[in-house]
C-alpha cells in the first residue's frame, strides 16, 4: 500500500484540502500566530499563504514523505522560510519550552497515538505559549455520530489514518493546559460525517 500512501493519497489530499471552503478557517486560526512556530501536519503547505505578514520562518512537520512534492509549489511561492521535516507528532526531537505557537489544522484526526502527540505539543510549548487548532471530529448529532463510529475503520485506511469520531475538546481537556477555549460548530459546506468542527486555543 506504500504506492497509495506516498503517491495517491498525497495527491488526493491536496486536491481535497485546497478547496476555497477551507480558507476562512485557516485565516481565523492563523491570524494571531507569533514567535517561534511549529506546524504539525503541514501536508502540502496550504496554510502558508494565510500566515501573518510578520512571520518569517516556521518549523513544519508531517509524517508523509509523499507530501513533500505536493508542498514544493507553496514553499517556493512563500516568503516564509520553512524547515520541513518528516516526523511523527508523537515524538518530537525538540527541547522543552521551544515554541511560542503550535498550529494544527485538520491533523489531530490522523495521528495514531493522539495522547502522546498532545503531550509533546504541551512539552515543546513555552510557558504562556498557545496551541491554535481547527479540527473535525465527533458530532453531537447521535445519528451522525453512530455512522462516524461505524465508518472510522474504513476511513482510517483510505484517509491516511483519519478518525471521524474523535472528541477533540475532551482529548485536549485531558492534558494540563492552563486554559482551553474551544468553539464547536457544524460547517454546512462540508460532508455531514466531517462537518462538526472544533476550533480553539489551548494555552500552556
PDB file of N, CA, C and O in Angstrom, residues 98-174:
ATOM      1  N   UNK A  98      10.217  25.232  23.658  1.00  0.00           N
ATOM      2  CA  UNK A  98      10.893  25.763  22.467  1.00  0.00           C
ATOM      3  C   UNK A  98      10.029  26.736  21.677  1.00  0.00           C
ATOM      4  O   UNK A  98      10.525  27.751  21.175  1.00  0.00           O
ATOM      5  N   UNK A  99       8.736  26.465  21.544  1.00  0.00           N
ATOM      6  CA  UNK A  99       7.898  27.215  20.604  1.00  0.00           C
ATOM      7  C   UNK A  99       6.907  28.137  21.310  1.00  0.00           C
ATOM      8  O   UNK A  99       6.336  27.792  22.340  1.00  0.00           O
ATOM      9  N   UNK A 100       6.690  29.303  20.688  1.00  0.00           N
ATOM     10  CA  UNK A 100       5.663  30.233  21.158  1.00  0.00           C
ATOM     11  C   UNK A 100       4.275  29.800  20.695  1.00  0.00           C
ATOM     12  O   UNK A 100       3.286  30.041  21.391  1.00  0.00           O
ATOM     13  N   UNK A 101       4.227  29.186  19.512  1.00  0.00           N
ATOM     14  CA  UNK A 101       2.951  28.785  18.931  1.00  0.00           C
ATOM     15  C   UNK A 101       3.092  27.436  18.247  1.00  0.00           C
ATOM     16  O   UNK A 101       4.069  27.200  17.532  1.00  0.00           O
ATOM     17  N   UNK A 102       2.120  26.575  18.464  1.00  0.00           N
ATOM     18  CA  UNK A 102       1.991  25.344  17.689  1.00  0.00           C
ATOM     19  C   UNK A 102       0.664  25.413  16.953  1.00  0.00           C
ATOM     20  O   UNK A 102      -0.358  25.807  17.524  1.00  0.00           O
ATOM     21  N   UNK A 103       0.669  25.040  15.675  1.00  0.00           N
ATOM     22  CA  UNK A 103      -0.507  25.118  14.807  1.00  0.00           C
ATOM     23  C   UNK A 103      -0.876  23.732  14.309  1.00  0.00           C
ATOM     24  O   UNK A 103       0.000  22.936  13.944  1.00  0.00           O
ATOM     25  N   UNK A 104      -2.172  23.453  14.282  1.00  0.00           N
ATOM     26  CA  UNK A 104      -2.674  22.209  13.700  1.00  0.00           C
ATOM     27  C   UNK A 104      -3.981  22.491  12.991  1.00  0.00           C
ATOM     28  O   UNK A 104      -4.894  23.084  13.572  1.00  0.00           O
ATOM     29  N   UNK A 105      -4.078  22.076  11.744  1.00  0.00           N
ATOM     30  CA  UNK A 105      -5.335  22.223  11.015  1.00  0.00           C
ATOM     31  C   UNK A 105      -5.701  20.884  10.372  1.00  0.00           C
ATOM     32  O   UNK A 105      -4.993  20.393   9.503  1.00  0.00           O
ATOM     33  N   UNK A 106      -6.785  20.301  10.855  1.00  0.00           N
ATOM     34  CA  UNK A 106      -7.300  19.028  10.360  1.00  0.00           C
ATOM     35  C   UNK A 106      -6.206  17.960  10.339  1.00  0.00           C
ATOM     36  O   UNK A 106      -6.007  17.280   9.342  1.00  0.00           O
ATOM     37  N   UNK A 107      -5.540  17.832  11.487  1.00  0.00           N
ATOM     38  CA  UNK A 107      -4.417  16.904  11.618  1.00  0.00           C
ATOM     39  C   UNK A 107      -4.587  15.925  12.770  1.00  0.00           C
ATOM     40  O   UNK A 107      -4.202  14.764  12.664  1.00  0.00           O
ATOM     41  N   UNK A 108      -5.153  16.369  13.883  1.00  0.00           N
ATOM     42  CA  UNK A 108      -5.259  15.509  15.061  1.00  0.00           C
ATOM     43  C   UNK A 108      -6.093  14.256  14.793  1.00  0.00           C
ATOM     44  O   UNK A 108      -5.937  13.258  15.491  1.00  0.00           O
ATOM     45  N   UNK A 109      -6.919  14.304  13.788  1.00  0.00           N
ATOM     46  CA  UNK A 109      -7.738  13.136  13.444  1.00  0.00           C
ATOM     47  C   UNK A 109      -6.895  11.960  12.973  1.00  0.00           C
ATOM     48  O   UNK A 109      -7.296  10.801  13.094  1.00  0.00           O
ATOM     49  N   UNK A 110      -5.715  12.237  12.433  1.00  0.00           N
ATOM     50  CA  UNK A 110      -4.951  11.182  11.754  1.00  0.00           C
ATOM     51  C   UNK A 110      -3.696  10.741  12.494  1.00  0.00           C
ATOM     52  O   UNK A 110      -2.981   9.855  12.021  1.00  0.00           O
ATOM     53  N   UNK A 111      -3.414  11.331  13.653  1.00  0.00           N
ATOM     54  CA  UNK A 111      -2.251  10.923  14.433  1.00  0.00           C
ATOM     55  C   UNK A 111      -2.617   9.660  15.207  1.00  0.00           C
ATOM     56  O   UNK A 111      -3.612   9.641  15.937  1.00  0.00           O
ATOM     57  N   UNK A 112      -1.816   8.628  15.069  1.00  0.00           N
ATOM     58  CA  UNK A 112      -2.161   7.331  15.644  1.00  0.00           C
ATOM     59  C   UNK A 112      -2.292   7.405  17.159  1.00  0.00           C
ATOM     60  O   UNK A 112      -3.320   7.035  17.725  1.00  0.00           O
ATOM     61  N   UNK A 113      -1.257   7.880  17.837  1.00  0.00           N
ATOM     62  CA  UNK A 113      -1.302   7.989  19.297  1.00  0.00           C
ATOM     63  C   UNK A 113      -1.524   9.449  19.660  1.00  0.00           C
ATOM     64  O   UNK A 113      -0.574  10.193  19.924  1.00  0.00           O
ATOM     65  N   UNK A 114      -2.777   9.846  19.661  1.00  0.00           N
ATOM     66  CA  UNK A 114      -3.106  11.253  19.856  1.00  0.00           C
ATOM     67  C   UNK A 114      -2.715  11.738  21.253  1.00  0.00           C
ATOM     68  O   UNK A 114      -2.303  12.880  21.439  1.00  0.00           O
ATOM     69  N   UNK A 115      -2.794  10.856  22.250  1.00  0.00           N
ATOM     70  CA  UNK A 115      -2.403  11.245  23.601  1.00  0.00           C
ATOM     71  C   UNK A 115      -0.950  11.651  23.685  1.00  0.00           C
ATOM     72  O   UNK A 115      -0.602  12.676  24.277  1.00  0.00           O
ATOM     73  N   UNK A 116      -0.071  10.845  23.084  1.00  0.00           N
ATOM     74  CA  UNK A 116       1.351  11.177  23.078  1.00  0.00           C
ATOM     75  C   UNK A 116       1.607  12.472  22.307  1.00  0.00           C
ATOM     76  O   UNK A 116       2.455  13.282  22.709  1.00  0.00           O
ATOM     77  N   UNK A 117       0.889  12.670  21.209  1.00  0.00           N
ATOM     78  CA  UNK A 117       1.081  13.883  20.408  1.00  0.00           C
ATOM     79  C   UNK A 117       0.708  15.128  21.201  1.00  0.00           C
ATOM     80  O   UNK A 117       1.413  16.145  21.154  1.00  0.00           O
ATOM     81  N   UNK A 118      -0.395  15.073  21.939  1.00  0.00           N
ATOM     82  CA  UNK A 118      -0.795  16.228  22.739  1.00  0.00           C
ATOM     83  C   UNK A 118       0.189  16.475  23.884  1.00  0.00           C
ATOM     84  O   UNK A 118       0.450  17.630  24.242  1.00  0.00           O
ATOM     85  N   UNK A 119       0.731  15.419  24.453  1.00  0.00           N
ATOM     86  CA  UNK A 119       1.776  15.577  25.460  1.00  0.00           C
ATOM     87  C   UNK A 119       2.995  16.287  24.877  1.00  0.00           C
ATOM     88  O   UNK A 119       3.593  17.166  25.516  1.00  0.00           O
ATOM     89  N   UNK A 120       3.354  15.918  23.658  1.00  0.00           N
ATOM     90  CA  UNK A 120       4.501  16.537  23.001  1.00  0.00           C
ATOM     91  C   UNK A 120       4.228  18.010  22.674  1.00  0.00           C
ATOM     92  O   UNK A 120       5.108  18.861  22.831  1.00  0.00           O
ATOM     93  N   UNK A 121       3.029  18.296  22.218  1.00  0.00           N
ATOM     94  CA  UNK A 121       2.676  19.691  21.934  1.00  0.00           C
ATOM     95  C   UNK A 121       2.813  20.523  23.202  1.00  0.00           C
ATOM     96  O   UNK A 121       3.397  21.615  23.197  1.00  0.00           O
ATOM     97  N   UNK A 122       2.279  20.013  24.297  1.00  0.00           N
ATOM     98  CA  UNK A 122       2.375  20.730  25.575  1.00  0.00           C
ATOM     99  C   UNK A 122       3.834  20.890  25.996  1.00  0.00           C
ATOM    100  O   UNK A 122       4.266  21.962  26.457  1.00  0.00           O
ATOM    101  N   UNK A 123       4.625  19.848  25.825  1.00  0.00           N
ATOM    102  CA  UNK A 123       6.025  19.874  26.261  1.00  0.00           C
ATOM    103  C   UNK A 123       6.846  20.909  25.512  1.00  0.00           C
ATOM    104  O   UNK A 123       7.652  21.633  26.109  1.00  0.00           O
ATOM    105  N   UNK A 124       6.672  20.993  24.189  1.00  0.00           N
ATOM    106  CA  UNK A 124       7.537  21.872  23.390  1.00  0.00           C
ATOM    107  C   UNK A 124       7.079  23.324  23.402  1.00  0.00           C
ATOM    108  O   UNK A 124       7.822  24.207  22.968  1.00  0.00           O
ATOM    109  N   UNK A 125       5.867  23.593  23.892  1.00  0.00           N
ATOM    110  CA  UNK A 125       5.424  24.979  24.024  1.00  0.00           C
ATOM    111  C   UNK A 125       6.133  25.662  25.190  1.00  0.00           C
ATOM    112  O   UNK A 125       6.352  25.069  26.239  1.00  0.00           O
ATOM    113  N   UNK A 126       6.458  26.923  24.998  1.00  0.00           N
ATOM    114  CA  UNK A 126       6.956  27.733  26.100  1.00  0.00           C
ATOM    115  C   UNK A 126       5.819  28.018  27.081  1.00  0.00           C
ATOM    116  O   UNK A 126       4.644  28.033  26.679  1.00  0.00           O
ATOM    117  N   UNK A 127       6.117  28.268  28.346  1.00  0.00           N
ATOM    118  CA  UNK A 127       5.066  28.719  29.265  1.00  0.00           C
ATOM    119  C   UNK A 127       4.383  29.971  28.716  1.00  0.00           C
ATOM    120  O   UNK A 127       5.051  30.926  28.306  1.00  0.00           O
ATOM    121  N   UNK A 128       3.070  29.934  28.657  1.00  0.00           N
ATOM    122  CA  UNK A 128       2.319  31.031  28.053  1.00  0.00           C
ATOM    123  C   UNK A 128       2.123  30.876  26.559  1.00  0.00           C
ATOM    124  O   UNK A 128       1.388  31.661  25.940  1.00  0.00           O
ATOM    125  N   UNK A 129       2.772  29.870  25.954  1.00  0.00           N
ATOM    126  CA  UNK A 129       2.611  29.615  24.526  1.00  0.00           C
ATOM    127  C   UNK A 129       1.242  29.026  24.222  1.00  0.00           C
ATOM    128  O   UNK A 129       0.550  28.511  25.107  1.00  0.00           O
ATOM    129  N   UNK A 130       0.853  29.100  22.960  1.00  0.00           N
ATOM    130  CA  UNK A 130      -0.500  28.672  22.585  1.00  0.00           C
ATOM    131  C   UNK A 130      -0.482  27.619  21.485  1.00  0.00           C
ATOM    132  O   UNK A 130       0.341  27.661  20.567  1.00  0.00           O
ATOM    133  N   UNK A 131      -1.399  26.683  21.622  1.00  0.00           N
ATOM    134  CA  UNK A 131      -1.692  25.704  20.587  1.00  0.00           C
ATOM    135  C   UNK A 131      -2.971  26.147  19.914  1.00  0.00           C
ATOM    136  O   UNK A 131      -4.025  26.211  20.535  1.00  0.00           O
ATOM    137  N   UNK A 132      -2.895  26.482  18.625  1.00  0.00           N
ATOM    138  CA  UNK A 132      -4.040  27.004  17.875  1.00  0.00           C
ATOM    139  C   UNK A 132      -4.442  25.971  16.831  1.00  0.00           C
ATOM    140  O   UNK A 132      -3.612  25.504  16.059  1.00  0.00           O
ATOM    141  N   UNK A 133      -5.737  25.636  16.802  1.00  0.00           N
ATOM    142  CA  UNK A 133      -6.164  24.479  16.018  1.00  0.00           C
ATOM    143  C   UNK A 133      -7.549  24.664  15.406  1.00  0.00           C
ATOM    144  O   UNK A 133      -8.378  25.436  15.890  1.00  0.00           O
ATOM    145  N   UNK A 134      -7.764  23.938  14.315  1.00  0.00           N
ATOM    146  CA  UNK A 134      -9.084  23.701  13.731  1.00  0.00           C
ATOM    147  C   UNK A 134      -9.101  22.231  13.342  1.00  0.00           C
ATOM    148  O   UNK A 134      -8.199  21.761  12.631  1.00  0.00           O
ATOM    149  N   UNK A 135     -10.076  21.504  13.853  1.00  0.00           N
ATOM    150  CA  UNK A 135     -10.146  20.063  13.630  1.00  0.00           C
ATOM    151  C   UNK A 135     -11.593  19.653  13.414  1.00  0.00           C
ATOM    152  O   UNK A 135     -12.521  20.305  13.901  1.00  0.00           O
ATOM    153  N   UNK A 136     -11.796  18.542  12.698  1.00  0.00           N
ATOM    154  CA  UNK A 136     -13.133  17.962  12.639  1.00  0.00           C
ATOM    155  C   UNK A 136     -13.179  16.797  13.612  1.00  0.00           C
ATOM    156  O   UNK A 136     -12.146  16.275  14.029  1.00  0.00           O
ATOM    157  N   UNK A 137     -14.396  16.395  14.009  1.00  0.00           N
ATOM    158  CA  UNK A 137     -14.467  15.299  14.964  1.00  0.00           C
ATOM    159  C   UNK A 137     -15.876  14.861  15.262  1.00  0.00           C
ATOM    160  O   UNK A 137     -16.803  15.060  14.459  1.00  0.00           O
ATOM    161  N   UNK A 138     -16.035  14.268  16.439  1.00  0.00           N
ATOM    162  CA  UNK A 138     -17.283  13.619  16.823  1.00  0.00           C
ATOM    163  C   UNK A 138     -18.439  14.609  16.865  1.00  0.00           C
ATOM    164  O   UNK A 138     -18.369  15.647  17.521  1.00  0.00           O
ATOM    165  N   UNK A 139     -19.518  14.256  16.186  1.00  0.00           N
ATOM    166  CA  UNK A 139     -20.698  15.104  16.112  1.00  0.00           C
ATOM    167  C   UNK A 139     -21.561  14.977  17.365  1.00  0.00           C
ATOM    168  O   UNK A 139     -21.576  13.938  18.027  1.00  0.00           O
ATOM    169  N   UNK A 140     -22.311  16.044  17.669  1.00  0.00           N
ATOM    170  CA  UNK A 140     -23.304  15.983  18.744  1.00  0.00           C
ATOM    171  C   UNK A 140     -24.602  15.326  18.268  1.00  0.00           C
ATOM    172  O   UNK A 140     -25.456  14.990  19.092  1.00  0.00           O
ATOM    173  N   UNK A 141     -24.754  15.192  16.968  1.00  0.00           N
ATOM    174  CA  UNK A 141     -25.923  14.522  16.410  1.00  0.00           C
ATOM    175  C   UNK A 141     -25.735  13.014  16.555  1.00  0.00           C
ATOM    176  O   UNK A 141     -24.796  12.440  15.989  1.00  0.00           O
ATOM    177  N   UNK A 142     -26.597  12.366  17.321  1.00  0.00           N
ATOM    178  CA  UNK A 142     -26.409  10.952  17.634  1.00  0.00           C
ATOM    179  C   UNK A 142     -26.385  10.075  16.394  1.00  0.00           C
ATOM    180  O   UNK A 142     -25.605   9.112  16.313  1.00  0.00           O
ATOM    181  N   UNK A 143     -27.221  10.383  15.416  1.00  0.00           N
ATOM    182  CA  UNK A 143     -27.272   9.569  14.206  1.00  0.00           C
ATOM    183  C   UNK A 143     -25.974   9.696  13.409  1.00  0.00           C
ATOM    184  O   UNK A 143     -25.404   8.691  12.947  1.00  0.00           O
ATOM    185  N   UNK A 144     -25.476  10.922  13.257  1.00  0.00           N
ATOM    186  CA  UNK A 144     -24.215  11.131  12.555  1.00  0.00           C
ATOM    187  C   UNK A 144     -23.070  10.472  13.325  1.00  0.00           C
ATOM    188  O   UNK A 144     -22.193   9.823  12.730  1.00  0.00           O
ATOM    189  N   UNK A 145     -23.083  10.603  14.662  1.00  0.00           N
ATOM    190  CA  UNK A 145     -22.020  10.015  15.478  1.00  0.00           C
ATOM    191  C   UNK A 145     -21.977   8.494  15.324  1.00  0.00           C
ATOM    192  O   UNK A 145     -20.891   7.897  15.266  1.00  0.00           O
ATOM    193  N   UNK A 146     -23.150   7.860  15.243  1.00  0.00           N
ATOM    194  CA  UNK A 146     -23.172   6.404  15.049  1.00  0.00           C
ATOM    195  C   UNK A 146     -22.484   6.022  13.754  1.00  0.00           C
ATOM    196  O   UNK A 146     -21.711   5.050  13.709  1.00  0.00           O
ATOM    197  N   UNK A 147     -22.752   6.771  12.686  1.00  0.00           N
ATOM    198  CA  UNK A 147     -22.111   6.477  11.403  1.00  0.00           C
ATOM    199  C   UNK A 147     -20.621   6.797  11.437  1.00  0.00           C
ATOM    200  O   UNK A 147     -19.817   6.111  10.804  1.00  0.00           O
ATOM    201  N   UNK A 148     -20.246   7.827  12.186  1.00  0.00           N
ATOM    202  CA  UNK A 148     -18.822   8.124  12.338  1.00  0.00           C
ATOM    203  C   UNK A 148     -18.089   6.951  12.990  1.00  0.00           C
ATOM    204  O   UNK A 148     -17.003   6.566  12.557  1.00  0.00           O
ATOM    205  N   UNK A 149     -18.687   6.379  14.025  1.00  0.00           N
ATOM    206  CA  UNK A 149     -18.074   5.223  14.686  1.00  0.00           C
ATOM    207  C   UNK A 149     -17.994   4.022  13.738  1.00  0.00           C
ATOM    208  O   UNK A 149     -16.986   3.315  13.699  1.00  0.00           O
ATOM    209  N   UNK A 150     -19.052   3.801  12.971  1.00  0.00           N
ATOM    210  CA  UNK A 150     -19.096   2.650  12.058  1.00  0.00           C
ATOM    211  C   UNK A 150     -18.062   2.766  10.945  1.00  0.00           C
ATOM    212  O   UNK A 150     -17.450   1.772  10.545  1.00  0.00           O
ATOM    213  N   UNK A 151     -17.904   3.975  10.421  1.00  0.00           N
ATOM    214  CA  UNK A 151     -17.095   4.147   9.214  1.00  0.00           C
ATOM    215  C   UNK A 151     -15.638   4.528   9.492  1.00  0.00           C
ATOM    216  O   UNK A 151     -14.820   4.526   8.571  1.00  0.00           O
ATOM    217  N   UNK A 152     -15.305   4.836  10.732  1.00  0.00           N
ATOM    218  CA  UNK A 152     -13.917   5.211  11.031  1.00  0.00           C
ATOM    219  C   UNK A 152     -12.910   4.131  10.636  1.00  0.00           C
ATOM    220  O   UNK A 152     -11.838   4.462  10.095  1.00  0.00           O
ATOM    221  N   UNK A 153     -13.173   2.826  10.867  1.00  0.00           N
ATOM    222  CA  UNK A 153     -12.179   1.822  10.442  1.00  0.00           C
ATOM    223  C   UNK A 153     -11.868   1.878   8.945  1.00  0.00           C
ATOM    224  O   UNK A 153     -10.719   1.679   8.542  1.00  0.00           O
ATOM    225  N   UNK A 154     -12.875   2.153   8.127  1.00  0.00           N
ATOM    226  CA  UNK A 154     -12.668   2.268   6.682  1.00  0.00           C
ATOM    227  C   UNK A 154     -11.950   3.579   6.366  1.00  0.00           C
ATOM    228  O   UNK A 154     -11.016   3.620   5.558  1.00  0.00           O
ATOM    229  N   UNK A 155     -12.410   4.661   7.011  1.00  0.00           N
ATOM    230  CA  UNK A 155     -11.808   5.964   6.768  1.00  0.00           C
ATOM    231  C   UNK A 155     -10.324   5.977   7.123  1.00  0.00           C
ATOM    232  O   UNK A 155      -9.516   6.627   6.452  1.00  0.00           O
ATOM    233  N   UNK A 156      -9.944   5.246   8.147  1.00  0.00           N
ATOM    234  CA  UNK A 156      -8.532   5.196   8.528  1.00  0.00           C
ATOM    235  C   UNK A 156      -7.679   4.605   7.410  1.00  0.00           C
ATOM    236  O   UNK A 156      -6.535   5.020   7.213  1.00  0.00           O
ATOM    237  N   UNK A 157      -8.235   3.664   6.659  1.00  0.00           N
ATOM    238  CA  UNK A 157      -7.488   3.020   5.576  1.00  0.00           C
ATOM    239  C   UNK A 157      -7.362   3.944   4.363  1.00  0.00           C
ATOM    240  O   UNK A 157      -6.289   4.126   3.801  1.00  0.00           O
ATOM    241  N   UNK A 158      -8.490   4.532   3.963  1.00  0.00           N
ATOM    242  CA  UNK A 158      -8.479   5.329   2.732  1.00  0.00           C
ATOM    243  C   UNK A 158      -8.102   6.793   2.980  1.00  0.00           C
ATOM    244  O   UNK A 158      -7.761   7.510   2.045  1.00  0.00           O
ATOM    245  N   UNK A 159      -8.154   7.221   4.245  1.00  0.00           N
ATOM    246  CA  UNK A 159      -7.939   8.633   4.553  1.00  0.00           C
ATOM    247  C   UNK A 159      -6.669   8.928   5.317  1.00  0.00           C
ATOM    248  O   UNK A 159      -6.616   9.895   6.087  1.00  0.00           O
ATOM    249  N   UNK A 160      -5.647   8.105   5.139  1.00  0.00           N
ATOM    250  CA  UNK A 160      -4.370   8.392   5.769  1.00  0.00           C
ATOM    251  C   UNK A 160      -4.403   8.354   7.288  1.00  0.00           C
ATOM    252  O   UNK A 160      -3.710   9.129   7.947  1.00  0.00           O
ATOM    253  N   UNK A 161      -5.216   7.453   7.851  1.00  0.00           N
ATOM    254  CA  UNK A 161      -5.303   7.308   9.302  1.00  0.00           C
ATOM    255  C   UNK A 161      -6.376   8.162   9.948  1.00  0.00           C
ATOM    256  O   UNK A 161      -6.498   8.181  11.177  1.00  0.00           O
ATOM    257  N   UNK A 162      -7.169   8.867   9.161  1.00  0.00           N
ATOM    258  CA  UNK A 162      -8.175   9.795   9.679  1.00  0.00           C
ATOM    259  C   UNK A 162      -9.256   9.082  10.488  1.00  0.00           C
ATOM    260  O   UNK A 162      -9.874   8.138  10.024  1.00  0.00           O
ATOM    261  N   UNK A 163      -9.484   9.580  11.715  1.00  0.00           N
ATOM    262  CA  UNK A 163     -10.594   9.139  12.568  1.00  0.00           C
ATOM    263  C   UNK A 163     -11.719  10.162  12.447  1.00  0.00           C
ATOM    264  O   UNK A 163     -11.505  11.353  12.683  1.00  0.00           O
ATOM    265  N   UNK A 164     -12.904   9.694  12.137  1.00  0.00           N
ATOM    266  CA  UNK A 164     -14.059  10.587  12.062  1.00  0.00           C
ATOM    267  C   UNK A 164     -14.642  10.905  13.424  1.00  0.00           C
ATOM    268  O   UNK A 164     -15.412  11.860  13.562  1.00  0.00           O
ATOM    269  N   UNK A 165     -14.311  10.091  14.431  1.00  0.00           N
ATOM    270  CA  UNK A 165     -15.059  10.087  15.685  1.00  0.00           C
ATOM    271  C   UNK A 165     -14.270  10.534  16.913  1.00  0.00           C
ATOM    272  O   UNK A 165     -14.572  10.127  18.033  1.00  0.00           O
ATOM    273  N   UNK A 166     -13.280  11.382  16.745  1.00  0.00           N
ATOM    274  CA  UNK A 166     -12.528  11.857  17.899  1.00  0.00           C
ATOM    275  C   UNK A 166     -13.182  13.104  18.504  1.00  0.00           C
ATOM    276  O   UNK A 166     -13.504  14.056  17.788  1.00  0.00           O
ATOM    277  N   UNK A 167     -13.332  13.078  19.829  1.00  0.00           N
ATOM    278  CA  UNK A 167     -13.840  14.245  20.546  1.00  0.00           C
ATOM    279  C   UNK A 167     -12.632  15.120  20.904  1.00  0.00           C
ATOM    280  O   UNK A 167     -11.966  14.895  21.914  1.00  0.00           O
ATOM    281  N   UNK A 168     -12.352  16.079  20.074  1.00  0.00           N
ATOM    282  CA  UNK A 168     -11.133  16.875  20.205  1.00  0.00           C
ATOM    283  C   UNK A 168     -11.123  17.672  21.506  1.00  0.00           C
ATOM    284  O   UNK A 168     -10.086  17.768  22.182  1.00  0.00           O
ATOM    285  N   UNK A 169     -12.254  18.220  21.887  1.00  0.00           N
ATOM    286  CA  UNK A 169     -12.317  19.002  23.126  1.00  0.00           C
ATOM    287  C   UNK A 169     -11.980  18.133  24.327  1.00  0.00           C
ATOM    288  O   UNK A 169     -11.194  18.533  25.204  1.00  0.00           O
ATOM    289  N   UNK A 170     -12.563  16.947  24.397  1.00  0.00           N
ATOM    290  CA  UNK A 170     -12.303  16.055  25.528  1.00  0.00           C
ATOM    291  C   UNK A 170     -10.842  15.622  25.565  1.00  0.00           C
ATOM    292  O   UNK A 170     -10.236  15.529  26.641  1.00  0.00           O
ATOM    293  N   UNK A 171     -10.268  15.352  24.403  1.00  0.00           N
ATOM    294  CA  UNK A 171      -8.871  14.953  24.353  1.00  0.00           C
ATOM    295  C   UNK A 171      -7.956  16.063  24.868  1.00  0.00           C
ATOM    296  O   UNK A 171      -7.038  15.819  25.660  1.00  0.00           O
ATOM    297  N   UNK A 172      -8.209  17.283  24.450  1.00  0.00           N
ATOM    298  CA  UNK A 172      -7.389  18.406  24.906  1.00  0.00           C
ATOM    299  C   UNK A 172      -7.590  18.672  26.400  1.00  0.00           C
ATOM    300  O   UNK A 172      -6.644  19.006  27.114  1.00  0.00           O
ATOM    301  N   UNK A 173      -8.830  18.516  26.860  1.00  0.00           N
ATOM    302  CA  UNK A 173      -9.134  18.780  28.269  1.00  0.00           C
ATOM    303  C   UNK A 173      -8.436  17.795  29.205  1.00  0.00           C
ATOM    304  O   UNK A 173      -8.268  18.081  30.397  1.00  0.00           O
ATOM    305  N   UNK A 174      -8.020  16.658  28.671  1.00  0.00           N
ATOM    306  CA  UNK A 174      -7.357  15.656  29.499  1.00  0.00           C
ATOM    307  C   UNK A 174      -5.863  15.935  29.678  1.00  0.00           C
ATOM    308  O   UNK A 174      -5.161  15.151  30.321  1.00  0.00           O
TER     309      UNK A 174
END
